[in-house]
Amino acid sequence: MAILLNNDGQWHDQWRAAIKAHMPGRAVIEYPDTPDPDVIDYAMIWKHPAGDLERYPNLKAVFSLGSGVDYLDAFPALPDAPIFRLIDPNMAEDMALYTLYWTIHFQRLFGTYHAQQKNAEWARYPTPLAHDYKVAMLGLGAIGSHIAKALARNGFDVSGWSRSPKSVDGVKCVYGPDGLQAMLPEADVLICCLPFTKATYEFLDHAILSQLKRGAALINISRGAVINEDDLLKLLDSGHIGGAALDVFHTEPLPQSSRFWTHPNVHVTPHMSGATNPDTAVQIIAKELAGFENGIMPPYPYRRED
Ligand code: GLV
């Protein structure tokens, strides 16, 4: 029997090496090189083509190699085998550090100082202390709550919003439409960690984003489709949104023609805030797979929203 491997066709050497190190004895077959579908009992996949998983009659479980599962939402049908999301604390921590970097960037006006340097200009401005700088986190799932806690530990005044009530240590948690309405106008920086689902498609549109106070900043580390990009550009042009650090976009790679590349108040990164690390990911999957074979369900099953 063998593991079907497809990390969107990328970095398979690293994945193979990690599987060899942490799942010794398991054979690996790289998609699309699957001459005998019967031998596949597990799949480790990312952005796998829709319809392919149904080809393996002995498939017992699927391990997704990332935390966002929107590519699975787009599959017209799912295999009978359960699918599990990867939540790697190392990835969550990387994303926490990414958001900490940009939060401090906006809080301490590093963009302004960078611009001044071009003109050899020496001017200083008062900036709020971390505990007076209000961070608003959208989405308190496994990753969002990890990041919110990390920012709170670094002294920021962190609120977090979710659709239903949640409680996260050190974070003021609000929920539902009223909670969002109360949180947005207070925020100095809004961090989007919402999963992309039917319900969140372009959720951050003009109506929502304009509730931020003038000059507030935005960090998006979830999916580009959660934001209406034209609305965001209008709010950036008018200065209502003072700055944005965007790691994810409707279309990736971000097209050359996108105004985000050249907007003076936008920082573009190429979907790298929390890349999956094959070595730690395979260690997690190896444990989950061993548990699964002994009847213990891995902690993050994929469930399709209606
Ligand atoms: C990356 O974007 C992931 O969802 O893991």
mmCIF file of C-alpha atoms and ligand atoms in Angstrom:
data_model
loop_
_atom_site.group_PDB
_atom_site.id
_atom_site.type_symbol
_atom_site.label_atom_id
_atom_site.label_comp_id
_atom_site.label_asym_id
_atom_site.label_seq_id
_atom_site.Cartn_x
_atom_site.Cartn_y
_atom_site.Cartn_z
ATOM 1 C CA MET A 1 0.000 0.000 0.000
ATOM 2 C CA ALA A 2 1.160 3.573 -0.554
ATOM 3 C CA ILE A 3 0.588 7.227 0.232
ATOM 4 C CA LEU A 4 -0.569 9.397 -2.649
ATOM 5 C CA LEU A 5 1.407 12.652 -2.509
ATOM 6 C CA ASN A 6 0.444 15.861 -4.248
ATOM 7 C CA ASN A 7 1.468 19.201 -2.790
ATOM 8 C CA ASP A 8 0.098 21.078 -5.797
ATOM 9 C CA GLY A 9 3.039 19.506 -7.639
ATOM 10 C CA GLN A 10 5.572 21.474 -5.570
ATOM 11 C CA TRP A 11 8.518 20.641 -3.314
ATOM 12 C CA HIS A 12 7.908 16.896 -3.581
ATOM 13 C CA ASP A 13 11.563 16.136 -2.787
ATOM 14 C CA GLN A 14 11.159 17.778 0.611
ATOM 15 C CA TRP A 15 7.877 15.962 1.243
ATOM 16 C CA ARG A 16 9.367 12.629 0.260
ATOM 17 C CA ALA A 17 12.343 13.215 2.565
ATOM 18 C CA ALA A 18 10.053 14.128 5.464
ATOM 19 C CA ILE A 19 7.859 11.062 4.858
ATOM 20 C CA LYS A 20 10.941 8.858 4.735
ATOM 21 C CA ALA A 21 12.183 10.351 8.016
ATOM 22 C CA HIS A 22 8.921 10.330 9.976
ATOM 23 C CA MET A 23 6.891 7.546 8.363
ATOM 24 C CA PRO A 24 9.583 4.971 7.657
ATOM 25 C CA GLY A 25 8.428 2.036 5.634
ATOM 26 C CA ARG A 26 5.565 3.900 3.929
ATOM 27 C CA ALA A 27 5.734 3.886 0.155
ATOM 28 C CA VAL A 28 4.974 7.159 -1.635
ATOM 29 C CA ILE A 29 3.421 7.592 -5.054
ATOM 30 C CA GLU A 30 3.461 11.067 -6.514
ATOM 31 C CA TYR A 31 0.375 12.284 -8.312
ATOM 32 C CA PRO A 32 -0.201 11.999 -11.271
ATOM 33 C CA ASP A 33 2.032 8.907 -11.459
ATOM 34 C CA THR A 34 -0.637 6.503 -10.162
ATOM 35 C CA PRO A 35 -0.724 3.495 -12.477
ATOM 36 C CA ASP A 36 -2.417 1.237 -9.893
ATOM 37 C CA PRO A 37 -5.124 3.114 -7.942
ATOM 38 C CA ASP A 38 -5.750 0.063 -5.709
ATOM 39 C CA VAL A 39 -2.475 0.498 -3.823
ATOM 40 C CA ILE A 40 -3.325 3.937 -2.439
ATOM 41 C CA ASP A 41 -4.563 3.788 1.152
ATOM 42 C CA TYR A 42 -3.817 7.359 2.286
ATOM 43 C CA ALA A 43 -3.503 10.658 0.462
ATOM 44 C CA MET A 44 -1.522 13.754 1.424
ATOM 45 C CA ILE A 45 -2.711 16.522 -0.847
ATOM 46 C CA TRP A 46 -2.911 20.237 -1.434
ATOM 47 C CA LYS A 47 -4.988 21.814 -4.212
ATOM 48 C CA HIS A 48 -5.553 18.369 -5.691
ATOM 49 C CA PRO A 49 -7.661 18.155 -8.865
ATOM 50 C CA ALA A 50 -11.364 17.668 -8.201
ATOM 51 C CA GLY A 51 -12.620 14.170 -8.982
ATOM 52 C CA ASP A 52 -9.292 12.379 -8.602
ATOM 53 C CA LEU A 53 -9.697 11.106 -5.023
ATOM 54 C CA GLU A 54 -12.698 9.033 -6.081
ATOM 55 C CA ARG A 55 -10.332 6.891 -8.194
ATOM 56 C CA TYR A 56 -8.778 5.091 -5.206
ATOM 57 C CA PRO A 57 -11.066 2.315 -3.939
ATOM 58 C CA ASN A 58 -8.901 1.517 -0.885
ATOM 59 C CA LEU A 59 -8.429 5.103 0.286
ATOM 60 C CA LYS A 60 -8.839 5.209 4.095
ATOM 61 C CA ALA A 61 -8.177 8.889 4.856
ATOM 62 C CA VAL A 62 -6.960 12.105 3.277
ATOM 63 C CA PHE A 63 -4.611 14.559 4.966
ATOM 64 C CA SER A 64 -4.741 18.066 3.551
ATOM 65 C CA LEU A 65 -1.329 19.748 3.605
ATOM 66 C CA GLY A 66 -2.587 23.154 4.645
ATOM 67 C CA SER A 67 -5.108 24.672 6.985
ATOM 68 C CA GLY A 68 -7.374 26.483 4.482
ATOM 69 C CA VAL A 69 -9.789 24.081 2.874
ATOM 70 C CA ASP A 70 -11.513 26.262 0.283
ATOM 71 C CA TYR A 71 -10.058 24.165 -2.543
ATOM 72 C CA LEU A 72 -11.981 21.211 -1.062
ATOM 73 C CA ASP A 73 -15.188 23.283 -0.908
ATOM 74 C CA ALA A 74 -14.873 23.635 -4.666
ATOM 75 C CA PHE A 75 -14.872 19.839 -5.251
ATOM 76 C CA PRO A 76 -18.263 18.840 -6.694
ATOM 77 C CA ALA A 77 -18.065 15.542 -4.756
ATOM 78 C CA LEU A 78 -15.947 14.174 -1.918
ATOM 79 C CA PRO A 79 -14.457 10.711 -1.515
ATOM 80 C CA ASP A 80 -15.951 8.345 1.087
ATOM 81 C CA ALA A 81 -12.738 8.570 3.120
ATOM 82 C CA PRO A 82 -12.573 11.309 5.787
ATOM 83 C CA ILE A 83 -10.422 14.359 5.118
ATOM 84 C CA PHE A 84 -8.363 16.044 7.828
ATOM 85 C CA ARG A 85 -7.020 19.576 7.925
ATOM 86 C CA LEU A 86 -3.466 20.311 8.954
ATOM 87 C CA ILE A 87 -3.144 22.635 11.901
ATOM 88 C CA ASP A 88 0.555 22.950 12.606
ATOM 89 C CA PRO A 89 1.395 25.179 15.599
ATOM 90 C CA ASN A 90 4.623 26.091 13.796
ATOM 91 C CA MET A 91 2.617 27.512 10.921
ATOM 92 C CA ALA A 92 0.312 29.380 13.313
ATOM 93 C CA GLU A 93 3.371 30.814 15.060
ATOM 94 C CA ASP A 94 4.892 31.920 11.746
ATOM 95 C CA MET A 95 1.630 33.691 10.953
ATOM 96 C CA ALA A 96 1.583 35.252 14.431
ATOM 97 C CA LEU A 97 5.078 36.652 13.813
ATOM 98 C CA TYR A 98 4.021 37.913 10.373
ATOM 99 C CA THR A 99 1.091 39.809 11.894
ATOM 100 C CA LEU A 100 3.231 41.050 14.789
ATOM 101 C CA TYR A 101 5.737 42.463 12.276
ATOM 102 C CA TRP A 102 3.055 44.383 10.372
ATOM 103 C CA THR A 103 1.174 45.425 13.500
ATOM 104 C CA ILE A 104 4.356 47.025 14.820
ATOM 105 C CA HIS A 105 5.020 48.476 11.358
ATOM 106 C CA PHE A 106 1.687 50.318 11.429
ATOM 107 C CA GLN A 107 1.810 51.200 15.135
ATOM 108 C CA ARG A 108 5.302 52.726 14.963
ATOM 109 C CA LEU A 109 4.856 54.373 11.533
ATOM 110 C CA PHE A 110 7.733 52.491 9.919
ATOM 111 C CA GLY A 111 6.199 53.143 6.488
ATOM 112 C CA THR A 112 6.440 56.892 7.119
ATOM 113 C CA TYR A 113 10.058 56.622 8.279
ATOM 114 C CA HIS A 114 10.952 54.508 5.276
ATOM 115 C CA ALA A 115 9.456 57.143 2.970
ATOM 116 C CA GLN A 116 11.296 59.919 4.830
ATOM 117 C CA GLN A 117 14.620 58.161 4.447
ATOM 118 C CA LYS A 118 14.369 58.562 0.665
ATOM 119 C CA ASN A 119 14.554 62.346 1.233
ATOM 120 C CA ALA A 120 17.041 62.210 4.116
ATOM 121 C CA GLU A 121 14.283 63.653 6.276
ATOM 122 C CA TRP A 122 14.618 63.475 10.081
ATOM 123 C CA ALA A 123 11.199 63.913 11.714
ATOM 124 C CA ARG A 124 9.610 62.043 14.591
ATOM 125 C CA TYR A 125 5.989 61.565 15.548
ATOM 126 C CA PRO A 126 4.251 60.440 18.713
ATOM 127 C CA THR A 127 2.932 56.892 18.502
ATOM 128 C CA PRO A 128 0.647 54.917 20.833
ATOM 129 C CA LEU A 129 2.044 52.406 23.294
ATOM 130 C CA ALA A 130 1.234 48.789 22.457
ATOM 131 C CA HIS A 131 -1.397 48.573 25.200
ATOM 132 C CA ASP A 132 -3.198 51.548 23.669
ATOM 133 C CA TYR A 133 -2.991 50.156 20.144
ATOM 134 C CA LYS A 134 -6.139 48.243 19.307
ATOM 135 C CA VAL A 135 -5.845 45.100 17.250
ATOM 136 C CA ALA A 136 -9.067 43.559 15.952
ATOM 137 C CA MET A 137 -8.881 39.944 14.843
ATOM 138 C CA LEU A 138 -11.508 38.585 12.495
ATOM 139 C CA GLY A 139 -11.832 34.851 12.952
ATOM 140 C CA LEU A 140 -10.969 32.919 16.096
ATOM 141 C CA GLY A 141 -10.385 29.441 14.673
ATOM 142 C CA ALA A 142 -7.288 27.413 15.525
ATOM 143 C CA ILE A 143 -4.993 29.898 13.761
ATOM 144 C CA GLY A 144 -6.841 33.156 14.505
ATOM 145 C CA SER A 145 -6.981 32.434 18.230
ATOM 146 C CA HIS A 146 -3.275 31.483 18.299
ATOM 147 C CA ILE A 147 -2.372 34.777 16.620
ATOM 148 C CA ALA A 148 -4.692 36.837 18.819
ATOM 149 C CA LYS A 149 -3.103 35.353 21.952
ATOM 150 C CA ALA A 150 0.408 35.983 20.600
ATOM 151 C CA LEU A 151 -0.366 39.659 19.896
ATOM 152 C CA ALA A 152 -1.929 40.038 23.356
ATOM 153 C CA ARG A 153 1.188 38.479 24.920
ATOM 154 C CA ASN A 154 3.215 41.137 23.091
ATOM 155 C CA GLY A 155 1.247 43.822 24.898
ATOM 156 C CA PHE A 156 -1.316 44.850 22.281
ATOM 157 C CA ASP A 157 -4.957 45.514 23.149
ATOM 158 C CA VAL A 158 -6.542 42.633 21.249
ATOM 159 C CA SER A 159 -10.192 42.015 20.457
ATOM 160 C CA GLY A 160 -11.388 39.049 18.469
ATOM 161 C CA TRP A 161 -14.554 38.472 16.518
ATOM 162 C CA SER A 162 -16.228 35.226 15.562
ATOM 163 C CA ARG A 163 -19.689 34.317 14.325
ATOM 164 C CA SER A 164 -20.576 32.453 17.530
ATOM 165 C CA PRO A 165 -19.318 33.138 21.069
ATOM 166 C CA LYS A 166 -15.738 32.034 21.833
ATOM 167 C CA SER A 167 -13.325 32.626 24.639
ATOM 168 C CA VAL A 168 -9.593 33.157 24.116
ATOM 169 C CA ASP A 169 -7.115 33.940 26.931
ATOM 170 C CA GLY A 170 -6.111 37.594 27.039
ATOM 171 C CA VAL A 171 -8.436 38.531 24.157
ATOM 172 C CA LYS A 172 -11.688 40.512 24.379
ATOM 173 C CA CYS A 173 -14.016 38.249 22.446
ATOM 174 C CA VAL A 174 -17.095 39.563 20.666
ATOM 175 C CA TYR A 175 -19.410 37.819 18.257
ATOM 176 C CA GLY A 176 -22.206 38.216 15.770
ATOM 177 C CA PRO A 177 -23.201 41.366 13.855
ATOM 178 C CA ASP A 178 -23.406 43.517 17.010
ATOM 179 C CA GLY A 179 -19.956 42.446 18.161
ATOM 180 C CA LEU A 180 -18.492 43.309 14.767
ATOM 181 C CA GLN A 181 -20.181 46.692 14.694
ATOM 182 C CA ALA A 182 -18.800 47.496 18.126
ATOM 183 C CA MET A 183 -15.266 46.287 17.354
ATOM 184 C CA LEU A 184 -14.585 47.848 13.939
ATOM 185 C CA PRO A 185 -14.708 51.592 14.755
ATOM 186 C CA GLU A 186 -12.329 51.059 17.686
ATOM 187 C CA ALA A 187 -9.655 49.153 15.761
ATOM 188 C CA ASP A 188 -6.278 50.612 14.823
ATOM 189 C CA VAL A 189 -5.470 47.518 12.805
ATOM 190 C CA LEU A 190 -7.830 44.855 11.509
ATOM 191 C CA ILE A 191 -6.396 41.382 10.901
ATOM 192 C CA CYS A 192 -8.358 39.058 8.658
ATOM 193 C CA CYS A 193 -8.052 35.393 9.558
ATOM 194 C CA LEU A 194 -11.482 34.318 8.334
ATOM 195 C CA PRO A 195 -11.748 31.118 6.342
ATOM 196 C CA PHE A 196 -13.006 31.536 2.809
ATOM 197 C CA THR A 197 -16.478 29.986 2.603
ATOM 198 C CA LYS A 198 -19.692 30.868 0.775
ATOM 199 C CA ALA A 199 -20.574 33.049 3.772
ATOM 200 C CA THR A 200 -17.299 35.016 3.744
ATOM 201 C CA TYR A 201 -16.963 35.642 -0.001
ATOM 202 C CA GLU A 202 -16.133 39.388 -0.217
ATOM 203 C CA PHE A 203 -17.404 39.772 3.331
ATOM 204 C CA LEU A 204 -14.979 42.663 3.784
ATOM 205 C CA ASP A 205 -16.611 45.087 1.403
ATOM 206 C CA HIS A 206 -17.098 48.847 1.478
ATOM 207 C CA ALA A 207 -19.942 48.615 4.009
ATOM 208 C CA ILE A 208 -17.806 46.677 6.508
ATOM 209 C CA LEU A 209 -14.394 48.246 5.879
ATOM 210 C CA SER A 210 -15.730 51.807 6.019
ATOM 211 C CA GLN A 211 -16.772 51.147 9.634
ATOM 212 C CA LEU A 212 -13.080 51.230 10.523
ATOM 213 C CA LYS A 213 -11.879 54.590 11.754
ATOM 214 C CA ARG A 214 -10.020 56.794 9.287
ATOM 215 C CA GLY A 215 -6.401 55.752 8.947
ATOM 216 C CA ALA A 216 -6.824 52.233 10.357
ATOM 217 C CA ALA A 217 -4.677 49.509 8.813
ATOM 218 C CA LEU A 218 -5.571 46.108 7.430
ATOM 219 C CA ILE A 219 -3.624 42.829 7.398
ATOM 220 C CA ASN A 220 -5.002 39.929 5.356
ATOM 221 C CA ILE A 221 -3.520 36.475 5.885
ATOM 222 C CA SER A 222 -6.529 34.298 5.069
ATOM 223 C CA ARG A 223 -7.763 34.357 1.490
ATOM 224 C CA GLY A 224 -8.047 37.181 -1.020
ATOM 225 C CA ALA A 225 -11.634 36.275 -1.851
ATOM 226 C CA VAL A 226 -12.750 37.349 1.628
ATOM 227 C CA ILE A 227 -12.125 40.974 0.561
ATOM 228 C CA ASN A 228 -13.753 42.997 -2.181
ATOM 229 C CA GLU A 229 -10.506 44.259 -3.689
ATOM 230 C CA ASP A 230 -12.043 47.173 -5.616
ATOM 231 C CA ASP A 231 -13.699 48.431 -2.432
ATOM 232 C CA LEU A 232 -10.418 48.093 -0.560
ATOM 233 C CA LEU A 233 -8.549 50.052 -3.239
ATOM 234 C CA LYS A 234 -11.129 52.861 -3.071
ATOM 235 C CA LEU A 235 -10.749 53.063 0.703
ATOM 236 C CA LEU A 236 -6.952 53.054 0.374
ATOM 237 C CA ASP A 237 -7.097 55.788 -2.284
ATOM 238 C CA SER A 238 -9.236 57.988 -0.063
ATOM 239 C CA GLY A 239 -6.945 57.364 2.937
ATOM 240 C CA HIS A 240 -9.810 55.904 4.937
ATOM 241 C CA ILE A 241 -7.652 52.793 5.210
ATOM 242 C CA GLY A 242 -4.187 54.084 6.006
ATOM 243 C CA GLY A 243 -2.182 51.000 5.060
ATOM 244 C CA ALA A 244 -2.528 47.371 4.162
ATOM 245 C CA ALA A 245 -0.280 44.326 4.368
ATOM 246 C CA LEU A 246 -1.736 41.779 1.982
ATOM 247 C CA ASP A 247 -0.458 38.233 1.728
ATOM 248 C CA VAL A 248 -3.378 36.777 -0.222
ATOM 249 C CA PHE A 249 -5.342 37.863 -3.270
ATOM 250 C CA HIS A 250 -8.342 36.924 -5.400
ATOM 251 C CA THR A 251 -5.941 35.854 -8.137
ATOM 252 C CA GLU A 252 -2.566 34.356 -7.243
ATOM 253 C CA PRO A 253 0.088 35.027 -8.346
ATOM 254 C CA LEU A 254 -1.075 38.631 -8.111
ATOM 255 C CA PRO A 255 -1.337 39.856 -11.720
ATOM 256 C CA GLN A 256 1.316 42.343 -12.847
ATOM 257 C CA SER A 257 -1.458 44.807 -13.635
ATOM 258 C CA SER A 258 -2.808 44.865 -10.066
ATOM 259 C CA ARG A 259 -2.760 48.298 -8.460
ATOM 260 C CA PHE A 260 -1.803 46.657 -5.180
ATOM 261 C CA TRP A 261 1.775 46.270 -6.500
ATOM 262 C CA THR A 262 2.259 50.002 -6.820
ATOM 263 C CA HIS A 263 -0.071 51.518 -4.239
ATOM 264 C CA PRO A 264 2.129 53.585 -1.861
ATOM 265 C CA ASN A 265 0.335 52.321 1.240
ATOM 266 C CA VAL A 266 0.171 48.652 0.332
ATOM 267 C CA HIS A 267 2.673 45.934 1.174
ATOM 268 C CA VAL A 268 2.362 42.815 -0.958
ATOM 269 C CA THR A 269 3.785 39.448 0.073
ATOM 270 C CA PRO A 270 3.364 36.281 -2.031
ATOM 271 C CA HIS A 271 1.145 34.102 0.225
ATOM 272 C CA MET A 272 4.035 33.262 2.535
ATOM 273 C CA SER A 273 2.758 34.287 5.965
ATOM 274 C CA GLY A 274 2.396 30.668 7.044
ATOM 275 C CA ALA A 275 3.852 28.214 4.584
ATOM 276 C CA THR A 276 3.511 24.535 5.473
ATOM 277 C CA ASN A 277 6.797 23.091 6.665
ATOM 278 C CA PRO A 278 7.058 19.515 5.337
ATOM 279 C CA ASP A 279 9.172 18.302 8.245
ATOM 280 C CA THR A 280 6.862 19.426 11.063
ATOM 281 C CA ALA A 281 3.729 18.748 9.008
ATOM 282 C CA VAL A 282 4.693 15.137 8.358
ATOM 283 C CA GLN A 283 5.479 14.623 12.051
ATOM 284 C CA ILE A 284 1.937 15.754 12.868
ATOM 285 C CA ILE A 285 0.366 13.676 10.100
ATOM 286 C CA ALA A 286 2.385 10.586 11.102
ATOM 287 C CA LYS A 287 0.955 10.814 14.639
ATOM 288 C CA GLU A 288 -2.564 11.443 13.397
ATOM 289 C CA LEU A 289 -2.373 8.583 10.913
ATOM 290 C CA ALA A 290 -1.095 6.163 13.578
ATOM 291 C CA GLY A 291 -3.964 7.256 15.852
ATOM 292 C CA PHE A 292 -6.471 6.931 13.024
ATOM 293 C CA GLU A 293 -5.391 3.333 12.453
ATOM 294 C CA ASN A 294 -6.154 2.718 16.125
ATOM 295 C CA GLY A 295 -9.576 4.320 15.934
ATOM 296 C CA ILE A 296 -8.599 7.805 17.194
ATOM 297 C CA MET A 297 -9.975 10.563 14.965
ATOM 298 C CA PRO A 298 -7.522 13.369 14.097
ATOM 299 C CA PRO A 299 -8.553 16.658 15.690
ATOM 300 C CA TYR A 300 -9.459 18.752 12.641
ATOM 301 C CA PRO A 301 -11.870 16.875 10.354
ATOM 302 C CA TYR A 302 -12.947 18.710 7.226
ATOM 303 C CA ARG A 303 -16.666 19.375 7.193
ATOM 304 C CA ARG A 304 -18.390 20.895 4.252
ATOM 305 C CA GLU A 305 -20.567 23.892 5.069
ATOM 306 C CA ASP A 306 -24.090 23.840 3.638
HETATM 307 C C1 GLV B 1 -2.299 28.179 3.293
HETATM 308 O O1 GLV B 1 -2.766 29.126 2.759
HETATM 309 C C2 GLV B 1 -3.057 27.255 4.090
HETATM 310 O O2 GLV B 1 -4.289 27.379 4.103
HETATM 311 O O3 GLV B 1 -2.464 26.385 4.733
#
